[in-house]
XYZ file of N, CA and C in Angstrom:
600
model
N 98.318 92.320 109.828
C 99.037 93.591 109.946
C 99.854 93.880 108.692
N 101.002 92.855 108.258
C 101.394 92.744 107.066
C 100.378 93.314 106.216
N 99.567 92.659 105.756
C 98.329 93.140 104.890
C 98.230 94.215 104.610
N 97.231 94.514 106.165
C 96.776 96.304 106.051
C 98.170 97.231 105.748
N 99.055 96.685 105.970
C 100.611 97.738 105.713
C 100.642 97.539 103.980
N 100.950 96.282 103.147
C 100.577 96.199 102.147
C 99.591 97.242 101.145
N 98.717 96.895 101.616
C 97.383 98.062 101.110
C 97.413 99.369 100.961
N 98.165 99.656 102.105
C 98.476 101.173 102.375
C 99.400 101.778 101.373
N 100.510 100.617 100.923
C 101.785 100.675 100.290
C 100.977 100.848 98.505
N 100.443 100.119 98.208
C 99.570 99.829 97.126
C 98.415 101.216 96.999
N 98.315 101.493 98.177
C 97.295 102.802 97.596
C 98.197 103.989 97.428
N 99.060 104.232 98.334
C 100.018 105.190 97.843
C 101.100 104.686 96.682
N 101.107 104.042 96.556
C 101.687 103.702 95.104
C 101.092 103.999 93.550
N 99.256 103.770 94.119
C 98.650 104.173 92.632
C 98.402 105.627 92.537
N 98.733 106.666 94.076
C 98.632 108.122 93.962
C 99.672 108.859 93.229
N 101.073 107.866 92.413
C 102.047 108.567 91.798
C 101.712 108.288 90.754
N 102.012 109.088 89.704
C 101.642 109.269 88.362
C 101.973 107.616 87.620
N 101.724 107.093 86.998
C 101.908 105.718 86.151
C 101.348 105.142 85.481
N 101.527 104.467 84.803
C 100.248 103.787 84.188
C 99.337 102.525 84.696
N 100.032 102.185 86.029
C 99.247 101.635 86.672
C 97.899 102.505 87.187
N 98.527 103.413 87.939
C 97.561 104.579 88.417
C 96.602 105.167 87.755
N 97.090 105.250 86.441
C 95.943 105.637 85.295
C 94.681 104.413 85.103
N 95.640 103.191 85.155
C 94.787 102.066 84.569
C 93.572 101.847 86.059
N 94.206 102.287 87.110
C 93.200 102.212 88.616
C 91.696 103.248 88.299
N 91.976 104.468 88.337
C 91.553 105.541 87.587
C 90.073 104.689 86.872
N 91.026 104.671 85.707
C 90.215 104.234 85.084
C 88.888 103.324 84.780
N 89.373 102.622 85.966
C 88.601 101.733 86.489
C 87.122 101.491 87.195
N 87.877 103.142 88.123
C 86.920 103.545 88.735
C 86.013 104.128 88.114
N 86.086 104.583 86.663
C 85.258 105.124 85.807
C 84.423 104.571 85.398
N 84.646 103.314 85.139
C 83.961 102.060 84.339
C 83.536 101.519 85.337
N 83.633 101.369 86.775
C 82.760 100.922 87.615
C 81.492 101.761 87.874
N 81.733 103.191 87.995
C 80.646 104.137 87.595
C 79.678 104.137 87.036
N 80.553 104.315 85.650
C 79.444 104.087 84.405
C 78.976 102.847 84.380
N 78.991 101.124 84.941
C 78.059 100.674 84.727
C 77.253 100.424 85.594
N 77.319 100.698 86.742
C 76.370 101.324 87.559
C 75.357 102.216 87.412
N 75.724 103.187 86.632
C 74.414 104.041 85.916
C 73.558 103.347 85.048
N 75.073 102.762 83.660
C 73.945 102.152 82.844
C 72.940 100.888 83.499
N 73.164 100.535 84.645
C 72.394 99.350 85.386
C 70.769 99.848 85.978
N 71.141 101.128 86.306
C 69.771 101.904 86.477
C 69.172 102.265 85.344
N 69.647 102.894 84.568
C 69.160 103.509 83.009
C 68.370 101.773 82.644
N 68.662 101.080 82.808
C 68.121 100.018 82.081
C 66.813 99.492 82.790
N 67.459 99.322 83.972
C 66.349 99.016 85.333
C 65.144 100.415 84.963
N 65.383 101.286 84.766
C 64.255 102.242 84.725
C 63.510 102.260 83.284
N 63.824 101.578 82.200
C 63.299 101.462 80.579
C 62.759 99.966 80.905
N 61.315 99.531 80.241
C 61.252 98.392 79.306
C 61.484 98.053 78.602
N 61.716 96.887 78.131
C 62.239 96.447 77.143
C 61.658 96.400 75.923
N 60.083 96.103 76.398
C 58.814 95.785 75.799
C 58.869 97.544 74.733
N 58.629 98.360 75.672
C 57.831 99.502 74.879
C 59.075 100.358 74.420
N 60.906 100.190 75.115
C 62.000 100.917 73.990
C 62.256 100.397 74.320
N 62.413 99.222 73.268
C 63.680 98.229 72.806
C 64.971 98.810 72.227
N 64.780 100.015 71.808
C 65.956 100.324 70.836
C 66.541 101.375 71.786
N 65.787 101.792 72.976
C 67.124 102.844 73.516
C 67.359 101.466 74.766
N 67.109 100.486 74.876
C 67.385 99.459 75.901
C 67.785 98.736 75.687
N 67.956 98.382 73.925
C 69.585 98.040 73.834
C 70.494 98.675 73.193
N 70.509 99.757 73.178
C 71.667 100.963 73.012
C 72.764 100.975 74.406
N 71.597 101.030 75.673
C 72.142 100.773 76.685
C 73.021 99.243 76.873
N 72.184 98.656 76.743
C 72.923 97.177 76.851
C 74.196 97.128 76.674
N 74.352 97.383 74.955
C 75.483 97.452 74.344
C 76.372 98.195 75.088
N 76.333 99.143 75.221
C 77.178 100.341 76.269
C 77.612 99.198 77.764
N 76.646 99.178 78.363
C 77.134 98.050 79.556
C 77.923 96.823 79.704
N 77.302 95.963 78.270
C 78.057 95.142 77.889
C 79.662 95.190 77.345
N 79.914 96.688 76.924
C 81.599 96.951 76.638
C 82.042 97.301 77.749
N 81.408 97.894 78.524
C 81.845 98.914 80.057
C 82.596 97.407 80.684
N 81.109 96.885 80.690
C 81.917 95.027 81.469
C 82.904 94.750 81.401
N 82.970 94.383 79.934
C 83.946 93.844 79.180
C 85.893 95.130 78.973
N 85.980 96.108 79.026
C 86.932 97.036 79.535
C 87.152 96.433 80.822
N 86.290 96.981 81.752
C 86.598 96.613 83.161
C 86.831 95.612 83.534
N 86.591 94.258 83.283
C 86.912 92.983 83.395
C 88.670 92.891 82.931
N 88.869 93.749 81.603
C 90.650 93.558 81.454
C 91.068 94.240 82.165
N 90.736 95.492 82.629
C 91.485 96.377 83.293
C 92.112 95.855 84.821
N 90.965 95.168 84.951
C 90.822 94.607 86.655
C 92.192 93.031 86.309
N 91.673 92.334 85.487
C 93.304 91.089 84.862
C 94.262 91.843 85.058
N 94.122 92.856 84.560
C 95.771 93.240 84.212
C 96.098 94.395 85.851
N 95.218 94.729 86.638
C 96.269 95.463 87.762
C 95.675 94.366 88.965
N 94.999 93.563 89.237
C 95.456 92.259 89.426
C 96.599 91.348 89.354
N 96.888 91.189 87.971
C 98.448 90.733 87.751
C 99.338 91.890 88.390
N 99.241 92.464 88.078
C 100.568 93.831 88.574
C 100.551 93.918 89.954
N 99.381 93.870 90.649
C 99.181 94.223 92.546
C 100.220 92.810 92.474
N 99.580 91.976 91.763
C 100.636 90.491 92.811
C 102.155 90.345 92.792
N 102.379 91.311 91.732
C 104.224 90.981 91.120
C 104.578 92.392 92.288
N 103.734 93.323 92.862
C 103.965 94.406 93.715
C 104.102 93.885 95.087
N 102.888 93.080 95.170
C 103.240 92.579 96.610
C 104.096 91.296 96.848
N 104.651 90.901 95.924
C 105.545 89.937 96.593
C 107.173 90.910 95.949
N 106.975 91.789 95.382
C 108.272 92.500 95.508
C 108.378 93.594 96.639
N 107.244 93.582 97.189
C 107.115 94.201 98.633
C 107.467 93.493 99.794
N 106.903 92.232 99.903
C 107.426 91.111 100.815
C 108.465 90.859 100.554
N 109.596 90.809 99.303
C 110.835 90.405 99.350
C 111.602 91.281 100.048
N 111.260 93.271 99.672
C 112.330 94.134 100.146
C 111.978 93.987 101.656
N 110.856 93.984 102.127
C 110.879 94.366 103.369
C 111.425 92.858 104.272
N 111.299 91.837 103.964
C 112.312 90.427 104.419
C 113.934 90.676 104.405
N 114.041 91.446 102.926
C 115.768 91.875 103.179
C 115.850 92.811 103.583
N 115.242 93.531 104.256
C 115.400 94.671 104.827
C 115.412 94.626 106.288
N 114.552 93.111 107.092
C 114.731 93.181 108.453
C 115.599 91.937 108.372
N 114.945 90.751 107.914
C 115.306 89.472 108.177
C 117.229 89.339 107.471
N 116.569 89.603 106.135
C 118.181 89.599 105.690
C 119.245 90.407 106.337
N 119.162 91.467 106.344
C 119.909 92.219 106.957
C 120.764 91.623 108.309
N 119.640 91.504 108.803
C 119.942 90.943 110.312
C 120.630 89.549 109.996
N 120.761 88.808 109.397
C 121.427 87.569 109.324
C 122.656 88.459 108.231
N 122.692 89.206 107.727
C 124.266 89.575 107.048
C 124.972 89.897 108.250
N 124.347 90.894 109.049
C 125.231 91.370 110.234
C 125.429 90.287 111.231
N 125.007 89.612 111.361
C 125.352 87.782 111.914
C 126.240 87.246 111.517
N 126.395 87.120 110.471
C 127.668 86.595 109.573
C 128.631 87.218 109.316
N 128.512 88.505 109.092
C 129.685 89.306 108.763
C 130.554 89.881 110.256
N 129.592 89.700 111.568
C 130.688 90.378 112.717
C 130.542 89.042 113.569
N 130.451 87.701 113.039
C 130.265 86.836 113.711
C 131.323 86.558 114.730
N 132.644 86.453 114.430
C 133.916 86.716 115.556
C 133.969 87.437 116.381
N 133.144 88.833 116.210
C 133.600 90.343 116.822
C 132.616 90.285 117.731
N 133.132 90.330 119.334
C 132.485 90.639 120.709
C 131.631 91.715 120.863
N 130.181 91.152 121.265
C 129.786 92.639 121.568
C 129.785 93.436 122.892
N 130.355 92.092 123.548
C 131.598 92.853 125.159
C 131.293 91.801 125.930
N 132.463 92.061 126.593
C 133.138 90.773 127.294
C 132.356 90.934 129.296
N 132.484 89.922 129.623
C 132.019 89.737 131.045
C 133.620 89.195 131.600
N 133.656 89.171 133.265
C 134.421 88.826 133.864
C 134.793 87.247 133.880
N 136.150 86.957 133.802
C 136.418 85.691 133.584
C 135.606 84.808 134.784
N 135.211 83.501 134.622
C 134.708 82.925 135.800
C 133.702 83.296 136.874
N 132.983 84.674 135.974
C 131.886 84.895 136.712
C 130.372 84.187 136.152
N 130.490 83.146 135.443
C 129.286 82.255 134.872
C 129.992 80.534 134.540
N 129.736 80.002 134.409
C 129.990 78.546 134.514
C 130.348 78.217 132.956
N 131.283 77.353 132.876
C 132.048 77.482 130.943
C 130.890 77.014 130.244
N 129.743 76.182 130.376
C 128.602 76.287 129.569
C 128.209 77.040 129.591
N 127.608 77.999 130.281
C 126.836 79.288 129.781
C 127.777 80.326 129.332
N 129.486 80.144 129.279
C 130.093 80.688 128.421
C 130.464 80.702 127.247
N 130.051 79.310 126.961
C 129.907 78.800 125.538
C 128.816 79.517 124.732
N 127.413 79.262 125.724
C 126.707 79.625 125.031
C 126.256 81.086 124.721
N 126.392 81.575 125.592
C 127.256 83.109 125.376
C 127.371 83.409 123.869
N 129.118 82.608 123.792
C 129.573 83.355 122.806
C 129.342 82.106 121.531
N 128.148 81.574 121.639
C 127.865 80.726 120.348
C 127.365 81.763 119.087
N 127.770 81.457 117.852
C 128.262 80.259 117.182
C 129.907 80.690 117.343
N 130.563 81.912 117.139
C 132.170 81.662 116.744
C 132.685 83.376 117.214
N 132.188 83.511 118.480
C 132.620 84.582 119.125
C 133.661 84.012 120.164
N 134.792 84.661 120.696
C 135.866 84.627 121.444
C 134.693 84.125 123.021
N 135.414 83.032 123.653
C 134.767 82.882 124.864
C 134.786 83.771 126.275
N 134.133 83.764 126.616
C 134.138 85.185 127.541
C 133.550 86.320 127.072
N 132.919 86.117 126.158
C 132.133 87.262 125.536
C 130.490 86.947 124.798
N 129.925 87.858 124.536
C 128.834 88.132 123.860
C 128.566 87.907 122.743
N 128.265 86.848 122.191
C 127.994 87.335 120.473
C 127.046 88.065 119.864
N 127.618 88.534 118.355
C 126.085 89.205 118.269
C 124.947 88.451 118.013
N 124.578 87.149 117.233
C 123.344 86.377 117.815
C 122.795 86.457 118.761
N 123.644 86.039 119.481
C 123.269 85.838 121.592
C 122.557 87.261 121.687
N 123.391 88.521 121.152
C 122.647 89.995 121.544
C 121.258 90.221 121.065
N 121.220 90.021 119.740
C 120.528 90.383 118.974
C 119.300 89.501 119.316
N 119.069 88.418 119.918
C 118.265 87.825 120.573
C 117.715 88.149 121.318
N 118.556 88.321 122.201
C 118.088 88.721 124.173
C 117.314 90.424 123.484
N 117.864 91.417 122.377
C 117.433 92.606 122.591
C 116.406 92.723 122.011
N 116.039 91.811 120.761
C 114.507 91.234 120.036
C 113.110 90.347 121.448
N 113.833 90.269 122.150
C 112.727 89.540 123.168
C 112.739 90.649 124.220
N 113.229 91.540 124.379
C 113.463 92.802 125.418
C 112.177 93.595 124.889
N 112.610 94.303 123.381
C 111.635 94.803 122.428
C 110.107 94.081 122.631
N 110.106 92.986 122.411
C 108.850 91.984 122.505
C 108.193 92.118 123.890
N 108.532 92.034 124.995
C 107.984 92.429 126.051
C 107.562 93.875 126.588
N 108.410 94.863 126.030
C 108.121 96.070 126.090
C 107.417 96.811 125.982
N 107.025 96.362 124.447
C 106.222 96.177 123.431
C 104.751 95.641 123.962
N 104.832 94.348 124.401
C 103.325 93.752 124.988
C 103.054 94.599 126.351
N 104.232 94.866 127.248
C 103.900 95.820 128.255
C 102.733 97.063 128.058
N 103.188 98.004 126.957
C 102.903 99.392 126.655
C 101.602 98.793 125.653
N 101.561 97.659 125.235
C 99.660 97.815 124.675
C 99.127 97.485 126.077
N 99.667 96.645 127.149
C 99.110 95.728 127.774
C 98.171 97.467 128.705
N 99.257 98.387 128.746
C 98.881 99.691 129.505
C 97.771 100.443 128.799
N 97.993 100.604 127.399
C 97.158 101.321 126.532
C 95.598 100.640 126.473
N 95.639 99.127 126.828
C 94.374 98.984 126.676
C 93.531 99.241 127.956
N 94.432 99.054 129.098
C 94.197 99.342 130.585
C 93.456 101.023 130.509
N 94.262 101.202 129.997
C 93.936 102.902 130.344
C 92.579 103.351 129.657
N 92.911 102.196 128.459
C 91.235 102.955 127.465
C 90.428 102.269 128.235
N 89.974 101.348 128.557
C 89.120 100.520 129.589
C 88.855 101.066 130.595
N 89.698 101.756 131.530
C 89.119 102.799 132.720
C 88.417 103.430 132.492
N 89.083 104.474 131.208
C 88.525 105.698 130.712
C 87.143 105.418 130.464
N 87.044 104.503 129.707
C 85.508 103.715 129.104
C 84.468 104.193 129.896
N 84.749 102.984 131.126
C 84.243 103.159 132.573
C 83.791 103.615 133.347
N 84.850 104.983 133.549
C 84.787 106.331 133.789
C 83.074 107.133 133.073
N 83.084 107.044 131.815
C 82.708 107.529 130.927
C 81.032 107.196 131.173
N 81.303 106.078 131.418
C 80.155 104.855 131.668
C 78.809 105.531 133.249
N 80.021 105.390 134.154
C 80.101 106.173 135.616
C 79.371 107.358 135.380
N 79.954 108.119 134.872
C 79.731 109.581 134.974
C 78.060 109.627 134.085
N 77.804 108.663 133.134
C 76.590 108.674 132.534
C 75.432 108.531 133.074
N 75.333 107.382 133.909
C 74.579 106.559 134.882
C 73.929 107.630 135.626
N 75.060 107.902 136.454
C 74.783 108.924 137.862
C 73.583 110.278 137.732
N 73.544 110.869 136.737
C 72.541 111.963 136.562
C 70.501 111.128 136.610
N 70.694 109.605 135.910
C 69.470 108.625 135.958
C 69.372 108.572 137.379
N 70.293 108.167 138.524
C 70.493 107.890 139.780
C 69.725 109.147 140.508
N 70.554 110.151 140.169
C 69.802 111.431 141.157
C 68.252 111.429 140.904
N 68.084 111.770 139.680
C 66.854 111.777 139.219
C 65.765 110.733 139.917
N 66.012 109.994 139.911
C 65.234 108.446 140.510
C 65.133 108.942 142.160
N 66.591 109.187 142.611
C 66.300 109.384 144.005
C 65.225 111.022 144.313
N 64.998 112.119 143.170
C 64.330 113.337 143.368
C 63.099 112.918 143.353
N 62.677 111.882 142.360
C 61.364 111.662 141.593
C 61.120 110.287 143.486
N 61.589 109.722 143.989
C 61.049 109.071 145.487
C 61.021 109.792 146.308
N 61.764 110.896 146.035
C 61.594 112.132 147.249
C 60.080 112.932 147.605
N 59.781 113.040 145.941
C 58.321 114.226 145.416
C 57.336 113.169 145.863
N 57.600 111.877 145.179
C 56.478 111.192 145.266
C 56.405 110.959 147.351
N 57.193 110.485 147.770
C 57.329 110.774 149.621
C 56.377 112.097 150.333
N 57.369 112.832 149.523
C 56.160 114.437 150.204
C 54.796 114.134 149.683
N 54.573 113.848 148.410
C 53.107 113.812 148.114
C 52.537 113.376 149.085
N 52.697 112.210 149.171
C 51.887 111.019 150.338
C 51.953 111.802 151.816
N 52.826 112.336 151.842
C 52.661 112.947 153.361
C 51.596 114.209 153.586
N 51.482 115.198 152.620
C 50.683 115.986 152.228
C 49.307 115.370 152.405
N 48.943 114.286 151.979
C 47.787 113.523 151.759
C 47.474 113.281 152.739
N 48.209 112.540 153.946
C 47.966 112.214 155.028
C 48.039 113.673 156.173
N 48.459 114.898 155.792
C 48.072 115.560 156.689
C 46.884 116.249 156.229
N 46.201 116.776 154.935
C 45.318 116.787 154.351
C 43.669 116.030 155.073
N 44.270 114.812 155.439
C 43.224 113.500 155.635
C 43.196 113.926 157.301
């Protein structure tokens, strides 16, 4: 998933003007062109024009050779992109979320009734260094990340349910017109035979 999000990030990245974007571009040009010159050559002998078959050559052989640096060098650049992509988006959920851990680590995110849970599970409550009798935000930020997580598996668990009926449905409704048919075509063939026998 990471990945395909990656990719996405990387293709809209080479749609803004840059010289990365140019150097992509470009690329695609030189993958082009030696693709042509690969036919142009495939369609000449060598035997009877040597000299426009290696005119071509030569041409293919630089096309290669361009495209081979072009591809090193936004190669190098995709990798210094995607791990400066994996860093912001780590400080952007992971970090984050552990600054706000640390920084309101004292501060309750609300208190329960004294002696309505047993002093271990009030401890753990308010572990690591929240006031006892209360919530920390770890403790929250936990319980509301595994809330999310089930919710979450709930609503695919429905979405795939629903496409699967539908499927089904789809399936059903196909069948049934073969069905009639089969039962019209034992019907005709029934009368025939009876016809025959009053005939006889």
């Amino acid at each position: 998933m990471h990945t395909d999000k990656g990719k996405q990030l990387w293709m809209l990245y080479n749609r803004i003007p840059s010289s990365t974007s140019k150097d992509v571009q470009k690329q695609n040009v030189l993958r082009k062109e030696i693709v042509r010159l690969k036919r142009e050559m495939s369609a000449i002998s060598p035997q009877e024009e040597f000299a426009k078959w290696a005119k071509l050559s030569r041409q293919h052989d630089k096309a290669v050779a361009e495209y081979d640096q072009k591809s090193q060098s936004i190669q190098s650049f995709k990798s210094s992109f995607d791990s400066s992509i994996t860093v912001a988006r780590w400080l952007g959920t992971n970090g984050l979320r552990l600054v706000l851990q640390f920084w309101y680590a004292k501060i309750p995110m609300f208190w329960f009734p004294k002696g309505w849970v047993p002093w271990y599970i009030e401890w753990l409550l308010a572990f690591p260094r929240a006031p006892t009798g209360s919530v920390s935000i770890q403790v929250w930020g936990t319980a509301c990340a595994m809330a999310i997580k089930l919710v979450a598996s709930a609503v695919e668990a429905g979405v795939v349910l629903i496409f699967k009926q539908g499927k089904q449905g789809k399936e059903v409704k196909q069948k049934e017109p073969m069905k009639m048919g089969g039962r019209t075509g034992a019907a005709a063939g029934g009368g025939g035979r009876k016809g025959e026998k009053n005939e006889l």
